Tab-separated table of C-alpha atoms and ligand atoms in Angstrom:
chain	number	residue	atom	x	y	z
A	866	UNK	CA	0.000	0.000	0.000
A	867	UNK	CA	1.313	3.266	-0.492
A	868	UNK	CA	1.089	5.632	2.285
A	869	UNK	CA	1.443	9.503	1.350
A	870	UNK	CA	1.078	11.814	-1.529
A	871	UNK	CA	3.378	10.165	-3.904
A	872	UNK	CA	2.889	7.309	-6.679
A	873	UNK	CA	5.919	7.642	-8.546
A	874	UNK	CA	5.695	4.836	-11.372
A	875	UNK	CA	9.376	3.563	-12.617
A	876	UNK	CA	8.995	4.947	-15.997
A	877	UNK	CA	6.416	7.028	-18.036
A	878	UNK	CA	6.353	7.212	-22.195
A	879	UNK	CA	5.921	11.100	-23.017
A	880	UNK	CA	3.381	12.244	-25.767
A	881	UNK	CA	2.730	15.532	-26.220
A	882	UNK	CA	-1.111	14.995	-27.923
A	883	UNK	CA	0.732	16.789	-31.284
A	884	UNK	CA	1.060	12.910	-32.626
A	885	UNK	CA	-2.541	12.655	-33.141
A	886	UNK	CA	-2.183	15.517	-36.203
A	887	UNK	CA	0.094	13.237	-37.751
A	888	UNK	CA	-1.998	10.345	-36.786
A	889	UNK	CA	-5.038	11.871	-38.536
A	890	UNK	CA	-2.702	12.340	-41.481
A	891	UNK	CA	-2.547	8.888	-41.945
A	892	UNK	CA	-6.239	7.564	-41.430
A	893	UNK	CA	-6.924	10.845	-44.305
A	894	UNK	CA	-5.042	9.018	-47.024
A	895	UNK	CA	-6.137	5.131	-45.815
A	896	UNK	CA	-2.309	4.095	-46.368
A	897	UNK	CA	-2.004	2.705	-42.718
A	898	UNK	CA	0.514	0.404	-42.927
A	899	UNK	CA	3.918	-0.005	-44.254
A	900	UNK	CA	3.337	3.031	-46.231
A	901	UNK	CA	5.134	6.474	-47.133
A	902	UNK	CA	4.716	7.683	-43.236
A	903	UNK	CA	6.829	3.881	-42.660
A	904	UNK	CA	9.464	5.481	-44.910
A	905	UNK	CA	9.364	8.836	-43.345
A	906	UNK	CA	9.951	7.623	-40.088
A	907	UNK	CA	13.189	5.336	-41.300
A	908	UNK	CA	14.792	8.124	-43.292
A	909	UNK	CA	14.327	10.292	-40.176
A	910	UNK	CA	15.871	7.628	-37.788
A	911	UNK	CA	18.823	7.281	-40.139
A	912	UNK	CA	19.949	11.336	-40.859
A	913	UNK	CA	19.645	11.353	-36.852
A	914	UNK	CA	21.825	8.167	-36.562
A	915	UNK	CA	23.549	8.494	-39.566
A	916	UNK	CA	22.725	4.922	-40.644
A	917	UNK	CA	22.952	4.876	-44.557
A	918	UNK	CA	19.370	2.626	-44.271
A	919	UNK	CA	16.481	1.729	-41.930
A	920	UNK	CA	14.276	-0.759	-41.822
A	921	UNK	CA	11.208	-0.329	-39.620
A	922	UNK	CA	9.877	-3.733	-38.014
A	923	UNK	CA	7.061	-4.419	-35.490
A	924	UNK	CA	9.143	-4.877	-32.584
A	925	UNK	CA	13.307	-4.794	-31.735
A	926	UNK	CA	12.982	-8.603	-31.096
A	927	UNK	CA	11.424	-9.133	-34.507
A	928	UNK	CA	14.472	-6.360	-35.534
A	929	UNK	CA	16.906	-8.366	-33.918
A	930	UNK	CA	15.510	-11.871	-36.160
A	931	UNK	CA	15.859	-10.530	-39.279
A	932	UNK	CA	19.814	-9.215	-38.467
A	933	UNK	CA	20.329	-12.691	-37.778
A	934	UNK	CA	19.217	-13.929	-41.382
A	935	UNK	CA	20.394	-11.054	-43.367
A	936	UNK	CA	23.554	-12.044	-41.906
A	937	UNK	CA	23.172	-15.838	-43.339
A	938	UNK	CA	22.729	-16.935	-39.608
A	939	UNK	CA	20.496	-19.938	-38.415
A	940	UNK	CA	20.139	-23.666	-37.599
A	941	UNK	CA	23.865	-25.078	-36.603
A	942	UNK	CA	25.263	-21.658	-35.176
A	943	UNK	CA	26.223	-20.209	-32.038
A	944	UNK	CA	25.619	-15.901	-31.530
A	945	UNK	CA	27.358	-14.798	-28.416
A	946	UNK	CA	25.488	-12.402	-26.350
A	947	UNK	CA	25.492	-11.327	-23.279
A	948	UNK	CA	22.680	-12.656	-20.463
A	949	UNK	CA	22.322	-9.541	-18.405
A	950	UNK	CA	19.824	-8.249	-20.766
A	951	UNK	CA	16.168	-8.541	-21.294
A	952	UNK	CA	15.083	-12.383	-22.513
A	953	UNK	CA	14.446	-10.532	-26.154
A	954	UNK	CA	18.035	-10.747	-27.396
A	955	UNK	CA	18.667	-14.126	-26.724
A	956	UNK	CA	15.281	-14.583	-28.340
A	957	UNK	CA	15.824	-12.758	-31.645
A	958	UNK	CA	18.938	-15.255	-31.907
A	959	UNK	CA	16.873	-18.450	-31.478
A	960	UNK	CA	14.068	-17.276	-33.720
A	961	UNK	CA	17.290	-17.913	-36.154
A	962	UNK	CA	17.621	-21.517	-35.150
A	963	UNK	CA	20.784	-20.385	-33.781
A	964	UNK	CA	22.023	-20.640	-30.150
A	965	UNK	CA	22.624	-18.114	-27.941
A	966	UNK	CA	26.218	-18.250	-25.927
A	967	UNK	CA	25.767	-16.358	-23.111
A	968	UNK	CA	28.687	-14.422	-22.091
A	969	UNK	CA	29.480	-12.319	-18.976
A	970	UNK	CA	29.356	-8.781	-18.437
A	971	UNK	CA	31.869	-6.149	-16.712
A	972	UNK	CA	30.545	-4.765	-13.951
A	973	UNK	CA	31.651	-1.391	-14.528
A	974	UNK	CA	29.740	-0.628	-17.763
A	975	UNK	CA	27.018	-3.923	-17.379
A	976	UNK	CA	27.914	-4.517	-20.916
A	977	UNK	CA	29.330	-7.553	-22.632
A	978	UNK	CA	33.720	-8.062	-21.797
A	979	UNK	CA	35.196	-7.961	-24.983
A	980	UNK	CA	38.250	-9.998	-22.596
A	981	UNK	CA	35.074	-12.435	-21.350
A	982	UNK	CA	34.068	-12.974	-24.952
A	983	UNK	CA	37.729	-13.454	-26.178
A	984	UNK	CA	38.054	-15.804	-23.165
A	985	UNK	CA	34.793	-17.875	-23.895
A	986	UNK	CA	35.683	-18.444	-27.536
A	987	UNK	CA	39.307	-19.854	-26.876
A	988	UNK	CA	38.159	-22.076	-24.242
A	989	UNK	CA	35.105	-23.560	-26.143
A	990	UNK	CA	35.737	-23.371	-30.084
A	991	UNK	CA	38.108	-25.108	-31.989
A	992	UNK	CA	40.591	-22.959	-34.495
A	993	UNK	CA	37.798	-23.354	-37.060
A	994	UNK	CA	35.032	-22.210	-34.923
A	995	UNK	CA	33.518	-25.193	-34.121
A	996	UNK	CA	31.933	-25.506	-30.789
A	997	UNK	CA	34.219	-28.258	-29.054
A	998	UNK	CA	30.902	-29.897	-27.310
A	999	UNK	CA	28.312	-29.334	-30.115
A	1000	UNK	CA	30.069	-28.527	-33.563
A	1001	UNK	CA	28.129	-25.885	-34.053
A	1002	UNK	CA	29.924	-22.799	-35.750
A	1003	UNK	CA	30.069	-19.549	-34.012
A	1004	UNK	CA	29.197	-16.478	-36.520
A	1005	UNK	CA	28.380	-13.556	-34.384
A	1006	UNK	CA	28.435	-11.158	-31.796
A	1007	UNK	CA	25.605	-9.102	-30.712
A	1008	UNK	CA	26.463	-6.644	-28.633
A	1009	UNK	CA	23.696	-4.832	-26.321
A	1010	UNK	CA	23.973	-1.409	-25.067
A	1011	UNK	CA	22.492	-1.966	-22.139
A	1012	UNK	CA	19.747	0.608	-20.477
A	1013	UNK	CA	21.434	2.744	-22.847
A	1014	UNK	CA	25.333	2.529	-21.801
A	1015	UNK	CA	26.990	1.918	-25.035
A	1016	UNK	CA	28.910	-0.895	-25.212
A	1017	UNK	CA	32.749	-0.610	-26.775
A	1018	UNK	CA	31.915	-1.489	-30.041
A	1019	UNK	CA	35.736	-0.895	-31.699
A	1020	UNK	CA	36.984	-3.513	-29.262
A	1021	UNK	CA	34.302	-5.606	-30.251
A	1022	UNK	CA	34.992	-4.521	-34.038
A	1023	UNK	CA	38.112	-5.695	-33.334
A	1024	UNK	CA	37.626	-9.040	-31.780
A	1025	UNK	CA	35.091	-9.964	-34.441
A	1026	UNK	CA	37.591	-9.088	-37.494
A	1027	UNK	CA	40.404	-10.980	-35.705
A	1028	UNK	CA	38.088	-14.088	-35.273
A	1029	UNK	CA	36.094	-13.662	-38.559
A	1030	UNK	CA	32.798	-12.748	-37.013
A	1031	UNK	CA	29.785	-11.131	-37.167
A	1032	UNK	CA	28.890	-8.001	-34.948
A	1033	UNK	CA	25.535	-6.995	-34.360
A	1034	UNK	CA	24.035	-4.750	-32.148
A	1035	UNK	CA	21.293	-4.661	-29.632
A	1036	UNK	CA	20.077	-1.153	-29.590
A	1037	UNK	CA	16.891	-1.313	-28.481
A	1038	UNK	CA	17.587	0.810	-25.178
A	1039	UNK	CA	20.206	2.886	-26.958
A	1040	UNK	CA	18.577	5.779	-29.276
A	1041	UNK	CA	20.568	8.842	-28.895
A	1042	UNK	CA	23.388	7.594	-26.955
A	1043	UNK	CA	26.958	8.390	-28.274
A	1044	UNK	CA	29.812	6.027	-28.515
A	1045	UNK	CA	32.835	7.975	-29.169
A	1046	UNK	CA	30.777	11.257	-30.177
A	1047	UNK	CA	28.704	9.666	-32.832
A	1048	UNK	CA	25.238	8.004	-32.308
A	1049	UNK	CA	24.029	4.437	-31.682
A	1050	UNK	CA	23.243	2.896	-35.048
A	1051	UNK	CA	25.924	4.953	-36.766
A	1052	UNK	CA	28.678	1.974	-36.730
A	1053	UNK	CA	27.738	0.509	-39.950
A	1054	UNK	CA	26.872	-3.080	-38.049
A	1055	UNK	CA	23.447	-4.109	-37.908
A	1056	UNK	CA	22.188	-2.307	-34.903
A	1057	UNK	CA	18.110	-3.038	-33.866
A	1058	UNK	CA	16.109	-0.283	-32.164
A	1059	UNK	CA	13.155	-0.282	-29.656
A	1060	UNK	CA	10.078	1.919	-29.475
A	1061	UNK	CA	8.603	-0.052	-26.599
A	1062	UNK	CA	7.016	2.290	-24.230
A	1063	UNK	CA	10.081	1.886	-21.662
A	1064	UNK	CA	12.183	3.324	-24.104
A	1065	UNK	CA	13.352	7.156	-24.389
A	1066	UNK	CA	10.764	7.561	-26.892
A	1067	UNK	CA	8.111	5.304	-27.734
A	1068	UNK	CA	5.466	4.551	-31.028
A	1069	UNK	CA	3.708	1.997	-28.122
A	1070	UNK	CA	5.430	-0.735	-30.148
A	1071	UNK	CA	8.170	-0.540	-32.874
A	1072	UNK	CA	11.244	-1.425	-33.923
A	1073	UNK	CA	14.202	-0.612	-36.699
A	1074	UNK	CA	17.408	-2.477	-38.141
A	1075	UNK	CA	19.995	0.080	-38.726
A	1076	UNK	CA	22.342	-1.221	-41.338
A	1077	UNK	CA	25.428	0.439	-43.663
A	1078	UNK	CA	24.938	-2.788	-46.234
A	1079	UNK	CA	22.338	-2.010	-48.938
A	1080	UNK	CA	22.352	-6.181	-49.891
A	1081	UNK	CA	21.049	-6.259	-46.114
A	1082	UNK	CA	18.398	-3.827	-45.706
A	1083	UNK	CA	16.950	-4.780	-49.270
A	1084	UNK	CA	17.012	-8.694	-47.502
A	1085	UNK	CA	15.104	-7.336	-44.449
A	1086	UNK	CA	12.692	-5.564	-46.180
A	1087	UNK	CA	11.333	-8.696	-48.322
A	1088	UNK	CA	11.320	-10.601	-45.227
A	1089	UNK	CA	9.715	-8.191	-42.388
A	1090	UNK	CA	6.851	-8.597	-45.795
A	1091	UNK	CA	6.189	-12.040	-45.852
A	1092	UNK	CA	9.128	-12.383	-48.661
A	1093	UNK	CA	7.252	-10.201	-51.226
A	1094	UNK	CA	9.821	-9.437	-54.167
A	1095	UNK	CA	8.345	-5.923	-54.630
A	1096	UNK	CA	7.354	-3.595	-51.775
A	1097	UNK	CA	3.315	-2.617	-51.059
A	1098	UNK	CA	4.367	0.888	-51.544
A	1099	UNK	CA	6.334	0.204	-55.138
A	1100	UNK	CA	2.830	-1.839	-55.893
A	1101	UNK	CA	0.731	0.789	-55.346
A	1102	UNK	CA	2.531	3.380	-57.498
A	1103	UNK	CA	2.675	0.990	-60.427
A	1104	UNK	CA	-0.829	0.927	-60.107
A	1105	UNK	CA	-1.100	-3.087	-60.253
A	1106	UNK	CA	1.573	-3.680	-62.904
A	1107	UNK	CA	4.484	-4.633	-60.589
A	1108	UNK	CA	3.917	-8.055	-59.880
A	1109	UNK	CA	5.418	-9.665	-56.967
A	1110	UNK	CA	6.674	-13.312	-56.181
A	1111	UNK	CA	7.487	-15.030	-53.067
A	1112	UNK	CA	10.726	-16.495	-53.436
A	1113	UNK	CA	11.576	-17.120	-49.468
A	1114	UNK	CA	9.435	-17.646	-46.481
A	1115	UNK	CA	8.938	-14.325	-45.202
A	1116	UNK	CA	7.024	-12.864	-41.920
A	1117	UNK	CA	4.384	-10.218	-41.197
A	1118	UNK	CA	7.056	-7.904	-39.351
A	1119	UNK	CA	6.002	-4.558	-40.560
A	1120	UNK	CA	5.372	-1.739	-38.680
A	1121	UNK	CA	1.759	0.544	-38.859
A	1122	UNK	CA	2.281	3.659	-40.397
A	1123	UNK	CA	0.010	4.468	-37.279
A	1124	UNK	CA	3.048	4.002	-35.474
A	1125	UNK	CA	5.627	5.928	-37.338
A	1126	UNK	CA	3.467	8.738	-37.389
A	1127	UNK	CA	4.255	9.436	-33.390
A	1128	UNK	CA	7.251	7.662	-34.107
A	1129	UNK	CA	7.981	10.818	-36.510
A	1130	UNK	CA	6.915	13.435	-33.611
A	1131	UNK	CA	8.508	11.733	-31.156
A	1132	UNK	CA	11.750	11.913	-32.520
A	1133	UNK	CA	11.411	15.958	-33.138
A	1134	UNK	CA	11.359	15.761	-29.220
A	1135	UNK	CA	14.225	13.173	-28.758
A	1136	UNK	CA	17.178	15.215	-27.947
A	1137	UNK	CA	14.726	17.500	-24.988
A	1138	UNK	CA	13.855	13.860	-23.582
A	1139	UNK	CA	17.320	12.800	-23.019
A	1140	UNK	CA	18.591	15.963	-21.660
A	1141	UNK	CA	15.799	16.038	-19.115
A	1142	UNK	CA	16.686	12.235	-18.644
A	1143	UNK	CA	20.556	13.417	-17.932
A	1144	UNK	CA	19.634	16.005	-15.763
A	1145	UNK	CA	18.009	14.157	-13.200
A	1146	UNK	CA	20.615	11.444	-13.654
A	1147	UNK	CA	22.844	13.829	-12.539
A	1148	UNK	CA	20.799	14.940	-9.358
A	1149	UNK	CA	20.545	11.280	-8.640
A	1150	UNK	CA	24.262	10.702	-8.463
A	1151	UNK	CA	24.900	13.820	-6.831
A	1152	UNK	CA	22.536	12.810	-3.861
A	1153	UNK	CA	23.865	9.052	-3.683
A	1154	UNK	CA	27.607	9.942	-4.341
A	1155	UNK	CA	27.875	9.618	-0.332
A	1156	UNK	CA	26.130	6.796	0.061
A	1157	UNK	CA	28.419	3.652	0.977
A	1158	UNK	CA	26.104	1.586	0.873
A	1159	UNK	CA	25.179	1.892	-3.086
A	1160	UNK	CA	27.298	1.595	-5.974
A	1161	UNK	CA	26.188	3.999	-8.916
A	1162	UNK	CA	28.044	3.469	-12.698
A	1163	UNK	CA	30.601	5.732	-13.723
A	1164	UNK	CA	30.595	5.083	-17.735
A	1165	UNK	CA	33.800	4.777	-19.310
A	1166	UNK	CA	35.222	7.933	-21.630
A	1167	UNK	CA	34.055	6.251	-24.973
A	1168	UNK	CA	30.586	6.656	-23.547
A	1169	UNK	CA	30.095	10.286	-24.883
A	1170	UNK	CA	26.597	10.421	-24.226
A	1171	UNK	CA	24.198	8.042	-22.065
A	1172	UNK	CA	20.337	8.910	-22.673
A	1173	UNK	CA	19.857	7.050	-19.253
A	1174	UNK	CA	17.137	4.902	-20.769
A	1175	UNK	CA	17.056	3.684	-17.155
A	1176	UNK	CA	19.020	4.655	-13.949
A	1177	UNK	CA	20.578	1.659	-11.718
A	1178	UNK	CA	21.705	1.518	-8.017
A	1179	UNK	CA	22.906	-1.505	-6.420
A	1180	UNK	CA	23.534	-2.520	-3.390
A	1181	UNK	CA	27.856	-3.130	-2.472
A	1182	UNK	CA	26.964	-5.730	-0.076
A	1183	UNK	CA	24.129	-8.117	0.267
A	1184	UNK	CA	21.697	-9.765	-2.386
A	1185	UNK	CA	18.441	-10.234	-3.789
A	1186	UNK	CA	16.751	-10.690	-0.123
A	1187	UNK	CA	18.409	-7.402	0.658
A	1188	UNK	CA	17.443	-5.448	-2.780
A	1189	UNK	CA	14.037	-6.762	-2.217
A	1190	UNK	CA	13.351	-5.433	0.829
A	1191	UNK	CA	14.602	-2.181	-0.442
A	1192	UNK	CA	12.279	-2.006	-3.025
A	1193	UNK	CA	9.372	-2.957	-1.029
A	1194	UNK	CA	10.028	-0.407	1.419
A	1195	UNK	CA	10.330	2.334	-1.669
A	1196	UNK	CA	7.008	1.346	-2.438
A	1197	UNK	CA	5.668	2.002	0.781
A	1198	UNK	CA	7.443	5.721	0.295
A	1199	UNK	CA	5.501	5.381	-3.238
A	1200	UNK	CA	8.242	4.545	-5.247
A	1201	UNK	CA	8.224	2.459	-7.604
A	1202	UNK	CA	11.099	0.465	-8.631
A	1203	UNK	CA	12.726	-2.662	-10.762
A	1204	UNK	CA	14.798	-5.431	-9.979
A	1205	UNK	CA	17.928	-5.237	-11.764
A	1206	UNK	CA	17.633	-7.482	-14.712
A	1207	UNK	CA	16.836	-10.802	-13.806
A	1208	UNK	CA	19.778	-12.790	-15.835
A	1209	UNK	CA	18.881	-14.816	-19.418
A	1210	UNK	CA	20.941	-17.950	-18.114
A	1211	UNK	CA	18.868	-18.531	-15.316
A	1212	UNK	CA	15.713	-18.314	-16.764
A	1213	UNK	CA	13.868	-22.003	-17.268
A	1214	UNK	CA	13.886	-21.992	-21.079
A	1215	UNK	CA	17.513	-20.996	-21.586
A	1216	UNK	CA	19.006	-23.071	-18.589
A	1217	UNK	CA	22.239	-25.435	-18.978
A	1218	UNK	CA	24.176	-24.940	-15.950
A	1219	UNK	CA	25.773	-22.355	-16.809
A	1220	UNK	CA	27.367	-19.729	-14.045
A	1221	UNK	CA	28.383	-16.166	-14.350
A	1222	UNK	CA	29.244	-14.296	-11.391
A	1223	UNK	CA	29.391	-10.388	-12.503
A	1224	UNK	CA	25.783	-11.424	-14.026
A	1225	UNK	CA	24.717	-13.190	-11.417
A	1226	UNK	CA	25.534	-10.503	-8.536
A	1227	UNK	CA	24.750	-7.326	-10.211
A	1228	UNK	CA	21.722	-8.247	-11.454
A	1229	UNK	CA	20.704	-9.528	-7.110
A	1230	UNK	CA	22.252	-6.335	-6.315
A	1231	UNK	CA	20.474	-3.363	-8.482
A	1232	UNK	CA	17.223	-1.739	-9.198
A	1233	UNK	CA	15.839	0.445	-11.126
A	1234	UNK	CA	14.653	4.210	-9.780
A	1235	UNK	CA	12.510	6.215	-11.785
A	1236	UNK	CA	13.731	7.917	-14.302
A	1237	UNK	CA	11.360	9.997	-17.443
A	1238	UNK	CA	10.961	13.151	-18.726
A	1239	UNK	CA	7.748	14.250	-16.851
A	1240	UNK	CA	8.981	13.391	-13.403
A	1241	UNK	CA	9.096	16.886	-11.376
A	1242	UNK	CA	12.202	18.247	-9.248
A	1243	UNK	CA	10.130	17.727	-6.037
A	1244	UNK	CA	9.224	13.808	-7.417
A	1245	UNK	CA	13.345	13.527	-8.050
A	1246	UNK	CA	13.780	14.926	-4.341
A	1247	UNK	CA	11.186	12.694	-2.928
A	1248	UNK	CA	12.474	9.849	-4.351
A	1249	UNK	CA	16.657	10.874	-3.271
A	1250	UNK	CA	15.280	11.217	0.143
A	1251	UNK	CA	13.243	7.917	-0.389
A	1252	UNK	CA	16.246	5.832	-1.205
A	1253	UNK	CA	18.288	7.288	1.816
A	1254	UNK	CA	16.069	6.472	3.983
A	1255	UNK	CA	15.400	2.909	2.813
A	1256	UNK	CA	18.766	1.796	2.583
A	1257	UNK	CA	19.271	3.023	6.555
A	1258	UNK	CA	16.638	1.525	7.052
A	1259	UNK	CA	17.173	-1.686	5.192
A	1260	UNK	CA	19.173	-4.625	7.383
A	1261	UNK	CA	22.294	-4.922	5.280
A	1262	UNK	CA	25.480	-6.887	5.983
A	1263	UNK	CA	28.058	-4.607	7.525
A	1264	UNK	CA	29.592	-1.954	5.302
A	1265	UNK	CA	33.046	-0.175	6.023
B	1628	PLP	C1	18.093	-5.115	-24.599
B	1628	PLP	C2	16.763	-5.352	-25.220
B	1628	PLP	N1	16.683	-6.053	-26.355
B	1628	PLP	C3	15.500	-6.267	-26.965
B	1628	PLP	C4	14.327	-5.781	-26.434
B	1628	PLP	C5	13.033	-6.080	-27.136
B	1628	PLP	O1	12.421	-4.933	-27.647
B	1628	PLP	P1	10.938	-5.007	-28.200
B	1628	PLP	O2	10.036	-5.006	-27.018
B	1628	PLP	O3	10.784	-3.764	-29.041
B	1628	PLP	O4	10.826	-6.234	-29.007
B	1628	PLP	C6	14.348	-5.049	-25.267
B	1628	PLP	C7	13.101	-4.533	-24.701
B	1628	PLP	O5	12.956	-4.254	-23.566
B	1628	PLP	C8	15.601	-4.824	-24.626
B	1628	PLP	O6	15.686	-4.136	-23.483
């Protein structure tokens, strides 16, 4: 129950009501999906990026499918990935009929170690690739930058070219962050977005596969369209004379043009978001900075920008009994909170003994605070004095 005047929810999409002009745009001409509003919205995406092409999909995790096949990738290979991350990108690898090699992160940036990964693949693949217990052959690398925090993609650039490899990129919490002073998705790897309504900006669902390789983004946009040769939109303007043919199995992965029409006004607001998003970031380090009991994440200097697509805490001592009563008792101060993210490796359907300690204790140690544009200075101070409170309050094994 929460007692008191606030009801602080962990995270908030922001619409401005200005999307429904755009929205009535769209139901005017009848083209609602996959239509010129579709192609609006992935030409914007890519000038922001700077992604030569975009490919708008229903989802990231349907995103994250097709950068597996454009990339040849499927039954009989391994993609290595990281299992602190949301159950999606291990997903969007076995929608492939690939499997997923779950790698561990560094607790510093809670992104993928490029040593980890170099680690994993000496101890487990033969000189040819081969996985030692399976024989399957490992082809990629997908990278996530997690809650935002890019990951250090030109060590991972480099590890994949020294190994022959694929790298891919899980984007879908990292629109607008900078790696090295350029934007997510501007790499030239396949890189998958997220408009789910957790993310910095949101179409309520929506996703896009960033790519620098023509071949590829021609290959996703026959497949996200059930394989058709020829587009709906290259249909309609030849009036019924282009002819298409079905010459793989495809999938219905396209995106409404309903949804790029706020994705299209949401992105006119994108950089306002994430400096709002920074800002209170920076009140909420400020406040814990002196708080030994917490650990906060200092990115590394090839982390230009962090949109803070989510802020974490965690605990230096103690565990998931511990975080848990911590966020229990910032519910009772109304507010609300996360678990850190439960770990891929450990859930039932991806289970096979496998053990990774960084994963394993950061994600028992953190949670989520609130963090979106709309939440007001006195919310951000109610929830700083929230969290000191709780974690005095909190029984947690001795610190110091
Ligand atoms: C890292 C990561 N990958 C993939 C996804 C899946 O995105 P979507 O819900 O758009 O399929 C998410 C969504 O939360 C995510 O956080």
């Amino acid at each position: 129950m929460v007692a008191g005047k606030y009801n602080i929810p962990i995270a908030r999409p922001y619409f401005t009501g200005e999307e429904t002009e755009l929205i009535a745009e769209v139901m005017k001409t009848g083209w609602v999906c996959q239509g010129p509003m579709v192609a609006r919205f992935e030409e914007t995406v890519a000038r922001y990026t700077g992604a030569r092409y975009a490919v708008a999909s229903s989802s990231c995790t349907t995103a994250l499918h097709l950068a597996m096949l454009v990339n040849g990738i499927g039954a009989g290979d391994d993609v290595i990935c990281p299992s602190y991350s949301f159950i999606a990108t291990a997903n969007g690898i076995t929608y492939s009929g690939a499997t997923p090699q779950f790698v561990d992160i560094d607790p510093a940036t809670l992104n993928i170690d490029p040593a980890a990964a170099e680690a994993f693949i000496e101890a487990n693949y033969t000189a040819d690739l081969r996985n030692k217990k399976t024989g399957n052959k490992l082809k990629g690398i997908l990278i996530v930058h997690q809650i935002g925090i890019p990951a250090d993609i030109d060590t991972f650039k480099q590890l994949a070219d020294r190994r022959g490899l694929i790298l891919m990129e899980d984007s879908a919490c990292g629109l607008g962050s900078k790696y090295k002073d350029k934007p997510i998705g501007a790499s030239g790897n396949v890189s998958a977005f997220s408009f789910h309504p957790r993310k910095v900006i949101s179409c309520g669902e929506g996703g896009m596969l960033l790519t620098s390789d023509l071949s590829m983004a021609e290959q996703a946009r026959v497949l996200r369209a059930h394989g058709a040769s020829t587009s709906d939109l290259a249909r309609h303007k030849a009036g019924g004379l282009a002819q298409e043919t079905y010459d793989v199995v495809g999938y219905n992965y396209r995106m409404t043009d309903l949804q790029a029409a706020i994705g299209i006004k949401q992105m006119e607001l994108l950089d306002s978001l994430i400096a709002r998003r920074v800002r209170i970031a920076g009140l909420y380090n400020e406040a814990f900075e002196e708080l030994v009991e917490l650990e906060l994440i200092a990115p590394p200097a090839y982390v230009s920008l962090w949109n803070y697509q989510s802020y974490p805490i965690r605990l230096r001592k103690g565990g998931a009994e511990e975080r848990n009563a911590l966020i229990h008792a910032l519910q009772e101060e109304g507010v609300s909170t996360r678990r850190g993210i439960p770990p891929i490796h450990k859930e039932p359907v991806y289970e096979r003994g496998v053990t990774l300690s960084h994963t394993e204790s950061v994600s028992a140690r953190s949670l989520f605070l609130p963090i979106y544009p709309q939440l007001t200075d006195d919310e951000v101070s109610h929830v700083i004095a929230s969290v000191k409170k709780c974690v005095a309050k909190v029984p947690l094994p001795a610190h110091r």
